[in-house]
Amino acid sequence: MTTTDDPTTSEQAIGDERAGGPRPRSLIVTFFGSHARELDGWISVADLVRLMSELDVDSPAVRSAVSRLKRRGLLEARRVGGAAGYTLSEHARGVLAEGDRRIFSRRVAAPTDEWVTVVFSVPESERHKRHQLRSRLTWLGFGTIAPGVWIAPAHLTDDVRATLERLEVTEYVTLFHSTHLGCGDTPSAVAQWWDLDGLRELYDSFLEVHEPVLTRWKRRRAEADDLAFADHLRAVDAWRRMPYLDPGLPTELLPRGWRGSRAASVFFELHARLREPALRHVRAVVTG
């Protein structure tokens, strides 16, 4: 499979589109990750256009988005029974499967847990790898202590090891497990190492949009599979960035009134309520 020169590009294309309003590319990737994999990973263009129209994404936007995803090596064109359609590439399947563990489970460190610290010095001749490494550490949820010194809860050790091997930078990196001994208090340090204000805004925005959706579904007496599909896909699409930007920092080290746990509860309850009716709707469209 042909990919871009930067091995992080595909992962971030899958997970890091942040434009406001409807995001056709992001919604389509979320659809393939949440629903199309349940249909052997392939869907016709016509069915994809119909389903995306239920999220106010029109046909030209769908076709443009899948073209870009194809160029990035995430989707592959394939005809089935004479119908034109798309399937996930093997690389995209791997990235999405890896993301499932992070997105659909939530691990929060305890205040007494250790940290994993990444210390690196990449030579100027390999500066492209330095950029890739910084980009991936950010996407894994690491905070920055100082140039070349990054930190995260120790439960991300296996993830960062795999990333270092994938980027072929292990010779430039040293890993430590550590505890914070001072000087200063740990909550103040955490506030310097991570962009907590930006993360708080994301959680607040998620709750503002999706908590009322959950309230409506709790009051709904009859299932409406088409509505479940649209609400579920929007919720997954909005949530799936958060577990990467928030590495599971201990609640005790976060500012008073932090709403990360509340946002997670809303997401997981929506997911539990809506996933099956959403899948029923997708199957009905595809087989109808």
Short mmCIF file of C-alpha atoms in Angstrom, two decimals, residues 22-29 31-32 43-71 75 84-86 229 233:
data_model
loop_
_atom_site.label_atom_id
_atom_site.label_comp_id
_atom_site.label_asym_id
_atom_site.label_seq_id
_atom_site.Cartn_x
_atom_site.Cartn_y
_atom_site.Cartn_z
CA PRO A 22 -19.95 19.01 9.88
CA ARG A 23 -16.63 17.29 9.16
CA PRO A 24 -17.21 14.96 6.24
CA ARG A 25 -13.82 13.25 6.37
CA SER A 26 -13.95 12.77 10.12
CA LEU A 27 -17.55 11.52 10.07
CA ILE A 28 -16.76 9.05 7.30
CA VAL A 29 -13.74 7.68 9.15
CA PHE A 31 -18.55 5.58 10.26
CA PHE A 32 -16.06 3.05 8.90
CA ILE A 43 -20.00 -0.12 1.57
CA SER A 44 -21.24 1.14 -1.77
CA VAL A 45 -20.87 4.79 -2.61
CA ALA A 46 -24.65 5.10 -2.99
CA ASP A 47 -25.33 3.70 0.50
CA LEU A 48 -22.60 5.83 2.04
CA VAL A 49 -24.08 8.95 0.44
CA ARG A 50 -27.52 8.07 1.78
CA LEU A 51 -26.28 7.46 5.31
CA MET A 52 -24.15 10.61 5.38
CA SER A 53 -27.14 12.66 4.20
CA GLU A 54 -28.74 11.81 7.55
CA LEU A 55 -25.91 13.80 9.14
CA ASP A 56 -26.39 16.75 6.77
CA VAL A 57 -23.39 15.84 4.60
CA ASP A 58 -24.27 16.17 0.92
CA SER A 59 -23.15 13.91 -1.93
CA PRO A 60 -20.36 16.17 -3.32
CA ALA A 61 -18.84 16.47 0.16
CA VAL A 62 -18.95 12.68 0.63
CA ARG A 63 -17.29 12.02 -2.73
CA SER A 64 -14.63 14.65 -2.12
CA ALA A 65 -13.89 13.29 1.35
CA VAL A 66 -13.55 9.66 0.26
CA SER A 67 -11.24 10.76 -2.54
CA ARG A 68 -8.93 12.45 -0.05
CA LEU A 69 -9.06 9.46 2.28
CA LYS A 70 -8.18 7.21 -0.64
CA ARG A 71 -5.18 9.39 -1.51
CA LEU A 75 -9.70 3.80 1.92
CA ALA A 84 -18.72 0.98 -6.79
CA GLY A 85 -17.70 1.29 -3.17
CA TYR A 86 -14.92 1.65 -0.64
CA PHE A 229 -27.56 6.16 13.97
CA LEU A 233 -22.11 8.61 15.02
#
